[in-house]
Amino acid sequence: MDKYKNQFPPNFFWGASTASHQVEGDNHNQWSVWELAHAQDLAQTAHQRLGWLPGWEDVKTRAEKPDNYVSGKGVRHYENYKEDFAIAKKLNLNAYRFGIEWARLEPSEGKWDEKEVQHYREYIRELRRKGLEPFLNIWHWTLPNWFSDRGGFAKRENLQYFERFVQKIADEYADDLTYVITLNEPNVYASFGYGNGLWPPQEHSWLKAVWVYRNLVKAHKKAYRILKHKRPTLMVGVAAQLANIQAKRPHNFIDSFSTRLMRYGWNWWFLNRIRRQQDFVGFNYYFTDYYKNFRRDNPQVPVNDLGWYMEPEGLYPLLLRAWAHYRKPIIVTENGVADEQDQYRQWWLEETMIAMEKALSEGVQVVGYFHWSLLDNFEWAYGWWPKFGLVSVNRQQGMKREIRPSAAWFAKEISTRKKQG
Ligand code: BGC
């Protein structure tokens, strides 16, 4: 590790990420409606879907309860954000990525809820007061019900509603911001909502998924124009999801062919289309995936609580490639691990820092890192049992927050690097 120390520039963004629906509580959108309609079924099928997990015995009582699948009160971040920012500060962070909940701002079509507009204004100001650079994320998968009733992003003519929402954000908040992320993981959204149908609106058409994916390119480009028009100095990008995709047998023709295909479709297709409409390259990193023939074939260990194979150093080749492709500052907009016992997180963080330091030492301009997540939160169709937080939240006991040992360690590492910077 020593060899690479001291590579982080003094103004590096050390942050954590959250998304409105996963933490706020009391959201009413197409996801919350879907949760209530499917909680029973998800609980009943949990064993069948998740019984293969090495930690199944530990999670089964939770995974088999319908409650697990309802976001409900969230972790009451909506009310407690000041305390949560104070915790982020205690962890020596200097940046924070958060989502705006579209359904709060525009609960019915064209009608803005000014109280909510004010809420996020206060929220952003509080971040500034605490010395946390706000990274506003416009859209992280959830839709107001009126928008999803109209067909959401599957209809091109619906983009006008998204544009109006972006315009509102620009008008209200642009003066208080430097960094804006337009969309979170369009590839995951299109695949899960429209391809494999695991998430709302549960369509099973890869053709439609591609169409949605294309519409999201348009949505980003429009958003970029609106935001830059309002404030040309804004730094605008996306939070793409990139996987470190590798051939299982590097010299095998089929493995390397499928690897190249997957890399192009999953990692670069979207970013290539918006290469001129991004001021930084933002991406989330969770996975290394090995391909054998046309199938994923990952090692059995180590895996996190969700059974995802963990190779944190896989961030390094992605940083190199993203830099080679786009030559723009890079921000790791999410990265983390589901680890309730906190047995892997410190190792993961350490390997991740080494990966960034290696890339930095080779001239790659990495300017920020955001851990997923600050808090334990609502993990979409898995519900509450997976724990991604630097800080645990006990939802049974007054939503009590507690800093995990790995996070305390991370905080020290950050402060060492800041001093050396
Ligand atoms: C998403 C988060 C999610 C995390 C862990 C990312 O793909 O942006 O919302 O909680 O992964 O699954």
Coordinates of N, CA, C and O and ligand atoms in Angstrom, one line a residue, residues 18-19 22 97 137 140-141 184-185 188 199 239-241 284 286-287 306 308 333-338 372-373 377-380 382 386 388, ligand 1:
T18 N -26.5 8.4 -1.3 CA -27.9 7.8 -0.9 C -28.8 8.1 -2.1 O -28.5 8.8 -3.0
A19 N -30.0 7.5 -2.0 CA -31.0 7.8 -3.0 C -32.3 8.1 -2.2 O -32.6 7.4 -1.2
Q22 N -34.7 5.3 -1.1 CA -34.1 4.2 -0.2 C -33.9 4.7 1.2 O -33.6 3.8 2.1
R97 N -23.7 12.6 -2.0 CA -24.6 12.5 -3.1 C -26.0 12.0 -2.7 O -26.1 11.1 -1.9
N137 N -28.5 14.3 -7.4 CA -28.9 13.3 -8.4 C -30.4 13.5 -8.7 O -31.2 13.4 -7.9
H140 N -33.2 8.7 -9.7 CA -32.7 7.4 -9.3 C -33.8 6.4 -9.3 O -34.3 5.8 -8.3
W141 N -34.4 6.2 -10.5 CA -35.3 5.1 -10.8 C -36.8 5.3 -10.4 O -37.7 4.7 -11.0
N184 N -29.3 7.8 -12.7 CA -28.6 6.7 -12.1 C -28.8 5.4 -12.9 O -29.9 5.0 -13.1
E185 N -27.7 4.8 -13.3 CA -27.7 3.5 -13.9 C -28.8 3.2 -14.9 O -29.7 2.3 -14.6
V188 N -29.2 -0.6 -15.7 CA -29.8 -1.4 -14.7 C -31.3 -1.2 -14.8 O -32.1 -2.2 -14.8
W199 N -38.4 -5.7 -11.7 CA -38.8 -4.5 -11.0 C -40.0 -3.8 -11.8 O -40.2 -4.2 -13.0
A239 N -24.5 8.8 -13.4 CA -23.9 7.7 -12.6 C -24.2 6.4 -13.3 O -25.3 5.8 -13.2
A240 N -23.3 6.1 -14.2 CA -23.5 4.8 -15.0 C -23.1 3.6 -14.1 O -22.5 3.8 -13.1
Q241 N -23.5 2.5 -14.6 CA -23.1 1.3 -13.8 C -22.1 0.5 -14.7 O -22.4 0.1 -15.8
N284 N -20.8 3.9 -11.1 CA -20.9 3.0 -9.9 C -20.1 1.7 -10.2 O -20.3 1.2 -11.3
Y286 N -19.6 -2.1 -8.6 CA -19.8 -3.2 -7.7 C -19.3 -4.6 -8.1 O -19.0 -5.4 -7.3
F287 N -19.2 -4.8 -9.4 CA -19.0 -6.1 -9.9 C -17.8 -6.4 -10.8 O -17.5 -5.5 -11.7
L306 N -25.3 -10.6 -0.5 CA -26.3 -10.8 -1.6 C -25.8 -11.9 -2.6 O -26.4 -12.1 -3.6
W308 N -23.0 -11.7 -4.2 CA -22.3 -11.0 -5.3 C -20.8 -11.3 -5.1 O -20.2 -11.0 -4.0
T333 N -19.2 7.2 -8.4 CA -20.4 7.8 -7.8 C -21.1 6.8 -6.8 O -21.9 7.2 -6.0
E334 N -20.7 5.5 -6.9 CA -21.2 4.5 -5.9 C -20.2 3.4 -5.9 O -19.7 3.0 -7.0
N335 N -20.1 2.8 -4.7 CA -19.2 1.6 -4.6 C -19.4 1.1 -3.2 O -19.3 1.9 -2.2
G336 N -19.6 -0.2 -3.0 CA -19.8 -0.7 -1.7 C -20.2 -2.1 -1.6 O -20.1 -2.8 -2.6
V337 N -20.6 -2.6 -0.5 CA -20.7 -4.0 -0.3 C -21.8 -4.3 0.8 O -22.0 -3.6 1.8
A338 N -22.7 -5.3 0.5 CA -23.7 -5.7 1.4 C -23.0 -6.6 2.4 O -22.6 -7.7 2.1
W372 N -21.2 3.7 -1.3 CA -22.6 3.3 -1.1 C -22.7 2.3 0.0 O -22.1 1.2 -0.1
S373 N -23.3 2.8 1.1 CA -24.0 4.0 1.3 C -23.6 4.6 2.6 O -22.9 4.0 3.4
N377 N -30.0 0.9 4.1 CA -31.2 1.5 3.4 C -32.1 0.4 2.7 O -31.7 -0.8 2.8
F378 N -33.1 0.9 2.0 CA -34.0 0.0 1.4 C -33.5 -0.5 0.1 O -33.4 0.3 -0.9
E379 N -33.1 -1.8 0.0 CA -32.4 -2.3 -1.2 C -33.4 -2.8 -2.2 O -33.5 -4.0 -2.5
W380 N -34.3 -2.0 -2.7 CA -35.2 -2.3 -3.8 C -35.9 -3.6 -3.6 O -36.5 -3.8 -2.5
Y382 N -35.0 -6.5 -2.9 CA -34.5 -7.3 -1.8 C -35.1 -6.8 -0.4 O -35.1 -7.5 0.5
P386 N -30.5 -6.5 3.3 CA -29.1 -6.3 2.9 C -28.6 -4.9 3.5 O -29.3 -3.9 3.5
F388 N -25.8 -2.1 3.5 CA -24.8 -1.5 2.7 C -24.1 -0.3 3.5 O -23.3 0.4 3.0
Ligands
BGC1 C1 -28.0 1.4 -7.1 C2 -28.4 1.5 -5.6 C3 -28.4 0.2 -4.9 C4 -27.0 -0.4 -5.0 C5 -26.8 -1.7 -4.3 C6 -26.8 0.4 -7.3 O1 -26.9 -0.3 -8.4 O2 -27.7 2.6 -7.7 O3 -29.6 2.1 -5.6 O4 -28.8 0.2 -3.6 O5 -26.6 -0.6 -6.3 O6 -27.5 -2.7 -5.0

